[in-house]
XYZ file of C-alpha atoms in Angstrom:
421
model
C 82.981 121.823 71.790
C 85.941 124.110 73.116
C 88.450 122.914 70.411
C 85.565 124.648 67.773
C 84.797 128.034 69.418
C 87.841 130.400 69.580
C 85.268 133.168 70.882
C 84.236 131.321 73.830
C 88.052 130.651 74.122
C 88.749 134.171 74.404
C 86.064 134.538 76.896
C 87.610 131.778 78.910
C 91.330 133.168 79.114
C 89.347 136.738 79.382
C 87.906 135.277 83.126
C 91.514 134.481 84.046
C 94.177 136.499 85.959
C 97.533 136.975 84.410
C 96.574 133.909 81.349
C 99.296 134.954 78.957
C 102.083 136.934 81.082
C 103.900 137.179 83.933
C 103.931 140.341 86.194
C 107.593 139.307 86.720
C 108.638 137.904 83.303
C 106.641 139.220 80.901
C 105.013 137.073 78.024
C 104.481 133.799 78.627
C 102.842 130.559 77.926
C 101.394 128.301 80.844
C 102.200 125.275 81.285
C 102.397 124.526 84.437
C 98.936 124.119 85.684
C 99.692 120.893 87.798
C 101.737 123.361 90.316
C 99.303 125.615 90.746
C 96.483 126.677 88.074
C 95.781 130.129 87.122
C 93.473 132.379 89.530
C 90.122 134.170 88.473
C 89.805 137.452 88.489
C 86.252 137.268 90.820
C 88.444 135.346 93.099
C 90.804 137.439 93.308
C 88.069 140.443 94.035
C 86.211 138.260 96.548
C 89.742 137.595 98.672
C 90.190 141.339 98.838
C 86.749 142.410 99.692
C 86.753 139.989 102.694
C 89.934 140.429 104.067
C 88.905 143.622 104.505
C 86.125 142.829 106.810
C 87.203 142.490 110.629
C 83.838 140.303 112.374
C 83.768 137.000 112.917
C 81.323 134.465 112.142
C 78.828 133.528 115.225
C 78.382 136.915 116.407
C 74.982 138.719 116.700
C 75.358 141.510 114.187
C 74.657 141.890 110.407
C 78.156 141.795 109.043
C 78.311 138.304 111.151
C 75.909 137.009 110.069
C 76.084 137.544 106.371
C 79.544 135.476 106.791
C 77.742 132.708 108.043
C 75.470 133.157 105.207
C 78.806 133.046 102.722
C 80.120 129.905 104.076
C 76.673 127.661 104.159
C 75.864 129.333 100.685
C 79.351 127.972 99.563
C 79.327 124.675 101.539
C 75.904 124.017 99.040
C 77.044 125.274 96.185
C 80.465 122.926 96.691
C 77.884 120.083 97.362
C 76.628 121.131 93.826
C 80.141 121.087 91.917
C 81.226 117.693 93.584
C 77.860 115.902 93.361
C 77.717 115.462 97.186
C 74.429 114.308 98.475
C 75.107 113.828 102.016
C 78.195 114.390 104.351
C 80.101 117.607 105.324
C 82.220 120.112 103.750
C 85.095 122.133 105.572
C 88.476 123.644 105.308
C 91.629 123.251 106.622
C 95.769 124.588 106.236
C 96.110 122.643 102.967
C 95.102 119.202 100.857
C 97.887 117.731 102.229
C 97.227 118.492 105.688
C 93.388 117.533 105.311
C 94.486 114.143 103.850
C 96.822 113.604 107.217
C 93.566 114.462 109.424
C 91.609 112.506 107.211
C 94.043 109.259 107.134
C 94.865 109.682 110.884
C 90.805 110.138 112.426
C 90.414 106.473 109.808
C 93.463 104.751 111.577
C 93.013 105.242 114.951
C 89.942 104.239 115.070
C 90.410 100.948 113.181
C 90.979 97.524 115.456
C 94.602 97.284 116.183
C 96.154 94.689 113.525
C 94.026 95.384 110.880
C 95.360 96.468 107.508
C 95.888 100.341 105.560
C 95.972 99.752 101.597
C 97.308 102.885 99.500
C 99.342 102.642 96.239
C 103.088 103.787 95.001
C 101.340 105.465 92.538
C 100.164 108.222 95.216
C 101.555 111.580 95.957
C 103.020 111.242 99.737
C 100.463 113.307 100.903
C 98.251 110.480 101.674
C 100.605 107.928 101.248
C 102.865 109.854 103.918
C 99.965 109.408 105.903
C 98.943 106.245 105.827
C 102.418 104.297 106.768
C 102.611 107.024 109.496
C 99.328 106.239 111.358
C 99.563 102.946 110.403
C 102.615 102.445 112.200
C 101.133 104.688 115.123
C 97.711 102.831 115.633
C 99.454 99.237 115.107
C 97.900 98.618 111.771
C 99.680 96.820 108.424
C 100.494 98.915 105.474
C 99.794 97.019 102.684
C 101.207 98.307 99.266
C 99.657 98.124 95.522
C 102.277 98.562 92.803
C 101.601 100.752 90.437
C 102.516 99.945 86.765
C 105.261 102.135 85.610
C 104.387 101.927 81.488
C 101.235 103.218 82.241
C 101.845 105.278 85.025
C 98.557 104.134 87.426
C 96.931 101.713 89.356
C 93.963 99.962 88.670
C 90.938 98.439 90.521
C 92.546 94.999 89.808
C 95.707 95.889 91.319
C 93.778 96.742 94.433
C 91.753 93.497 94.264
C 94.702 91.186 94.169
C 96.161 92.645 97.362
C 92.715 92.754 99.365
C 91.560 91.141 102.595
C 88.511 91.036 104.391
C 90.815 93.043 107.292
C 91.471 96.114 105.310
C 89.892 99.081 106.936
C 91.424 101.812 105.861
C 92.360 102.726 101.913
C 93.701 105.409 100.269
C 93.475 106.294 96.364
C 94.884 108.587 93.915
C 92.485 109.882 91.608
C 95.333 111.621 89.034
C 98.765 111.585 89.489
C 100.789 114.856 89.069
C 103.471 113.458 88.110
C 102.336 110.681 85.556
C 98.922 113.117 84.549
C 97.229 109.642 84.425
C 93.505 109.168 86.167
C 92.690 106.291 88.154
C 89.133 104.927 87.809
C 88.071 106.205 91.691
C 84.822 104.255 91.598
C 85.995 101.210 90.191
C 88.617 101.056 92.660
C 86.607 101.649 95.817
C 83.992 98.667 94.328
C 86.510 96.453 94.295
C 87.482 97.537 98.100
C 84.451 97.365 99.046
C 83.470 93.956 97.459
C 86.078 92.645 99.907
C 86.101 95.437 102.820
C 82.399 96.797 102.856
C 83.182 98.712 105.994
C 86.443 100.445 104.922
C 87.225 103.777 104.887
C 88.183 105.069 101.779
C 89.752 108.015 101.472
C 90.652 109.871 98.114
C 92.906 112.831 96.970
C 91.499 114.911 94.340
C 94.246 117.690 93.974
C 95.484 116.945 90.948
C 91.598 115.834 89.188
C 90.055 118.593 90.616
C 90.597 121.564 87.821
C 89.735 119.138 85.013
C 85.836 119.469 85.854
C 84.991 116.088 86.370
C 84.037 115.381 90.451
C 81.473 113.019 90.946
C 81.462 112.088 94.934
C 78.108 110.069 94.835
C 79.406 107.754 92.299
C 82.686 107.285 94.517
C 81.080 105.690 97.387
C 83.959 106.635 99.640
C 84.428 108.415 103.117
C 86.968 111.466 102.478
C 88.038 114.004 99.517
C 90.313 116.183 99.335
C 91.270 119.002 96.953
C 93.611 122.147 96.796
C 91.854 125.590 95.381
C 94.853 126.937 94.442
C 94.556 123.957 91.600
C 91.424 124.565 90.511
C 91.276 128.386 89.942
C 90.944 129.868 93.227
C 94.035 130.781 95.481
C 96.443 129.538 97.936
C 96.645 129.209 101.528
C 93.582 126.485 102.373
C 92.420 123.172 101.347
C 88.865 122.182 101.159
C 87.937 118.234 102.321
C 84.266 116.273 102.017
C 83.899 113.550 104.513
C 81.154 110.766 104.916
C 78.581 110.951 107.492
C 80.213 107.802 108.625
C 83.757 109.602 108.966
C 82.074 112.754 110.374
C 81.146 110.861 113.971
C 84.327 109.003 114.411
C 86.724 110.535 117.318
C 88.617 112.934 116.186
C 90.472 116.291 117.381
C 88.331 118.763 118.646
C 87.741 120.934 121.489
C 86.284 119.885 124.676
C 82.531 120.045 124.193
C 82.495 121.291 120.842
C 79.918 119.957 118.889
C 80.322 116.074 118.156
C 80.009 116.902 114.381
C 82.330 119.789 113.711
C 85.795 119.218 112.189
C 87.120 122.913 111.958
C 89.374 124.406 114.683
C 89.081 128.462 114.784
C 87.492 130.853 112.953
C 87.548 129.925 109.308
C 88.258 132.524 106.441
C 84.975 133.493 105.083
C 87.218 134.645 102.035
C 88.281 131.039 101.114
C 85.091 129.803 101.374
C 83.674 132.846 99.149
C 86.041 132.370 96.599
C 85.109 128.514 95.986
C 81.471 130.097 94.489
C 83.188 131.639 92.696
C 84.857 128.484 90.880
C 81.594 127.150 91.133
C 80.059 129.863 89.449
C 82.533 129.720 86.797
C 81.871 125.751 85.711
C 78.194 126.764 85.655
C 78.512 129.944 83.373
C 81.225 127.680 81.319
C 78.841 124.756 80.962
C 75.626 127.291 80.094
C 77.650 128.509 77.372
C 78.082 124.836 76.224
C 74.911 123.400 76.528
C 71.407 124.091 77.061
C 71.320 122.505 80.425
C 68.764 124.718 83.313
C 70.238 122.990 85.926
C 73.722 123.888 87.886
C 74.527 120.447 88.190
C 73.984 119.624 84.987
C 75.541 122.427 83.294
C 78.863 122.118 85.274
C 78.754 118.013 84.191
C 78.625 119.394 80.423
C 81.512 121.902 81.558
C 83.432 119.139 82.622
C 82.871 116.951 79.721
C 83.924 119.587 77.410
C 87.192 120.368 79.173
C 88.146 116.719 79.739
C 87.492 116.855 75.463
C 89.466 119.696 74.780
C 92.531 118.658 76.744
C 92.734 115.526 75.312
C 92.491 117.533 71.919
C 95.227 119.294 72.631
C 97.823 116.837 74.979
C 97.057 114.789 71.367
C 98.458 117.698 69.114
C 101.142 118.387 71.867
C 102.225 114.413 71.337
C 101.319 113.374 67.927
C 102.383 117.108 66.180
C 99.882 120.000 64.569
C 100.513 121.361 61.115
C 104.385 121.008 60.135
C 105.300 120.349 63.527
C 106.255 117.435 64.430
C 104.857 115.581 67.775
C 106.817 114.731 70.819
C 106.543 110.910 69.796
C 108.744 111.877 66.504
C 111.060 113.965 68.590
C 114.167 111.034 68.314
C 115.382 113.012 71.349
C 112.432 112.991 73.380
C 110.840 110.330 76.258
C 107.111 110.126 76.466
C 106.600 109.300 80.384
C 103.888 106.483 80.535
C 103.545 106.392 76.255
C 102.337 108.254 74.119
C 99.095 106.370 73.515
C 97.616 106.274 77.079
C 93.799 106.940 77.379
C 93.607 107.750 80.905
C 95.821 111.272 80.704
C 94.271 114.359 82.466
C 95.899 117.050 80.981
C 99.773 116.298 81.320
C 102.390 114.966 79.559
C 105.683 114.489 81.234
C 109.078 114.058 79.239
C 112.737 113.415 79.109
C 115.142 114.896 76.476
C 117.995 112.935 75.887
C 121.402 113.728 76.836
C 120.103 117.309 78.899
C 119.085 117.005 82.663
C 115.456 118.024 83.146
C 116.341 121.082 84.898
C 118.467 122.640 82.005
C 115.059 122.466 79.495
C 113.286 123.736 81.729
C 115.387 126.934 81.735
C 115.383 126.800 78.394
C 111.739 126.424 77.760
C 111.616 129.583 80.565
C 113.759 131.560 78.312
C 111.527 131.186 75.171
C 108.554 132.400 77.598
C 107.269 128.577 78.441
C 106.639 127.747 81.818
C 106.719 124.056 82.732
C 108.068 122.276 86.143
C 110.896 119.851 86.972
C 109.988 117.018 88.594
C 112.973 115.282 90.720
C 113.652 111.735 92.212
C 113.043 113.529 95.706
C 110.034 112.991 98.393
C 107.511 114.150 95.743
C 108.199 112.460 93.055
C 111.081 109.674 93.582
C 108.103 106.683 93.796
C 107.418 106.909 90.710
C 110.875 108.401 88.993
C 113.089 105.857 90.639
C 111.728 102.376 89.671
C 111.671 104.302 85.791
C 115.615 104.767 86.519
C 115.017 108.769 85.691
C 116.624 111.209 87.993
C 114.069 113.733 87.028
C 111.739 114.688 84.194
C 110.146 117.830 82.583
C 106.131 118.124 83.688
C 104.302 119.625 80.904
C 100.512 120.199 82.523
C 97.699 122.407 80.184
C 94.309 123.351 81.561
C 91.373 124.372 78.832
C 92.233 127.841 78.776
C 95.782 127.019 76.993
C 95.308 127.213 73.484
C 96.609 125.566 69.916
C 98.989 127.819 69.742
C 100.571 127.454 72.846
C 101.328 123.700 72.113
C 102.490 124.812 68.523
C 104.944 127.482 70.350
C 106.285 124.404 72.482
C 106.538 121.914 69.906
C 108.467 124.648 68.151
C 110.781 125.111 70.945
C 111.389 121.644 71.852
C 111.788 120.750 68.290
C 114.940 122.678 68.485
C 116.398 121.514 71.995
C 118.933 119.370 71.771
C 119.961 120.234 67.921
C 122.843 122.560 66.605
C 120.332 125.128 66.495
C 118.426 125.365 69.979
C 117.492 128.726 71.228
């Protein structure tokens, strides 16, 4: 287990770019993972040996073709990572903007006056979505409440608010702002046991980095993640659809190929850099197991990460050594409790009588990064109904370390007292 092996910590963190400073700061601690993880370093040498090269895919020449090469080689290995046994990878602009293609291709082909379920518990991205196209195709948005103590949605919740009509979904599988995962396959059962035609569509962003993707247990019709959370880099978004989803009308270009989803020539860099995630969960779970197979060691990489996390969002709330835990901090608000089984990694909090932003700051000063999360478009579905203007987003991935949540605790133990920093 991770929480046992500080040497195959230190070869973790030793894989990452920038893990314990800032070129702009200096020193610092991570926390704030759910905005944007930390890069590897082969993905950061993969996007600069590519966007050096000037061909194109589909051309008949050598450097053309070993592009082509790139992008199938990474379309399997994501097929690998995410368990995918049938259906088609490809990128786009972002998540969010694969989620809206996604959502959109599902709604206007459904009968007009049929019904779109989603939940408040999900990020607008697909939620945004969903009430848009729904309102564009003639379709019923039909909304599941979310619970605010615990901070998700469950496949219950879904059931009570399903009709044989539905035939388009959407699901959250972690929030970003709550840090809480919602059962994905439990959910789309229960959608299914009602809807067995629906199209379900899922965003992953927030899961993603925490090593856990299991599409043929899903049984859905879209995914869609963001590299730039799950160690690779900004500027695309990567999206699995069904076979199902794959032939519907959609946008493309006048005799195109029926099957293809992808407008222009596609960055063979992006793709590249996605083995090299993949590459990473498979060295990671070799190291932790004596798995032979890439799908199974990247399972027991996942399984160990979602273990150490929890280890350590557990010291971060109940306290390590003499340091007290943010549920004994009188001044401090445990979003969504402190005992809540399905967290992924992130703990969001209020401190009493300072707005979010201010901690923040002062967390930035001590050389702790963590993120403010506002009442605004992002996060106001889930703030508001809690009454909270805002709230401090405190997200770890498994290269953070003990330490780093005994620097914190250290930090926060002081804010709000005579003697804060």
């Amino acid at each position: 287990m991770l929480q046992n092996n500080p040497a195959l910590i230190d070869a973790i963190r030793d894989r990452f770019a920038h893990v314990d400073s800032c070129p702009f700061q200096g020193p610092r601690t991570f926390f704030e993972n759910a905005g944007g993880a930390l890069t590897l370093k082969s993905v950061t040498e993969t996007s600069a040996f590519y966007a050096a090269i000037p061909d194109n895919q589909g051309r008949e020449n050598v450097a053309s073709k070993a592009l082509v090469e790139t992008i199938a080689k990474s379309k399997s290995d994501l097929a690998t990572f995410m368990n995918a046994k049938s259906g088609q990878f490809f990128v786009g602009e972002s998540g969010t903007e694969l989620l809206f293609r996604m959502i959109r291709t599902a709604c206007v082909n459904s009968p007009e006056g049929s019904r779109v379920i989603g939940s408040s518990i999900e990020h607008p991205a697909s939620r945004s979505a969903a009430k848009r196209w729904a309102d564009i195709a003639s379709l019923t948005y039909v909304n599941v409440p979310h619970d605010n103590e615990t901070g998700m949605v469950t496949a219950e919740d879904y059931a009570a608010r399903m009709t044989p009509d539905v035939k388009v979904a959407t699901i959250l599988h972690a929030s970003p702002v709550t840090g809480m995962g919602m059962d994905v396959a439990a959910i789309s059962g229960a959608i299914r046991a009602v809807s067995p035609d629906c199209l379900i569509i899922v965003d992953g962003i927030q899961h993603a980095a925490h090593g856990q993707l299991d599409l043929s247990s899903y049984d859905v019709d879209g995914y869609a993640i963001s590299p730039y959370k799950v160690f690779s880099r900004h500027g695309y978004g990567i999206a699995w659809i069904s076979g199902r989803l794959t032939s519907l009308p959609h946008d493309m270009l006048i005799d195109a190929p029926a099957n293809g989803w992808e407008f222009g020539t596609r960055d063979t860099g992006a793709y590249a850099t996605m083995s090299d995630v993949v590459s990473y969960f498979d060295w990671l779970g070799g190291e932790l197991s004596d798995e032979t197979e890439p799908r199974k060691r990247i399972e027991a990489a996942g399984r160990a990460i979602h273990s150490y996390e929890t280890h350590l969002t557990n010291l971060m709330i109940n306290g390590t050594g003499n340091l007290p835990g943010l549920r004994d901090m009188k001044h401090v608000t445990i979003l969504a409790g402190a005992d809540n089984p399905a967290r992924e990694g992130l703990v969001s909090i209020t401190v009493e009588g300072i707005p979010s932003p201010e901690v923040v700051e002062l967390l930035n000063k001590q050389g702790i990064r963590t993120h403010t999360r506002k009442a605004d478009h992002y996060s106001g579905n889930v703030l508001e109904p809690l009454g909270l203007p805002d709230c401090i987003r405190i997200s770890l991935c498994h290269y953070n370390t003990e330490q780093e949540i005994s620097h914190l605790l250290s930090v926060l133990n002081t804010i709000g007292s005579t003697d804060a920093p």
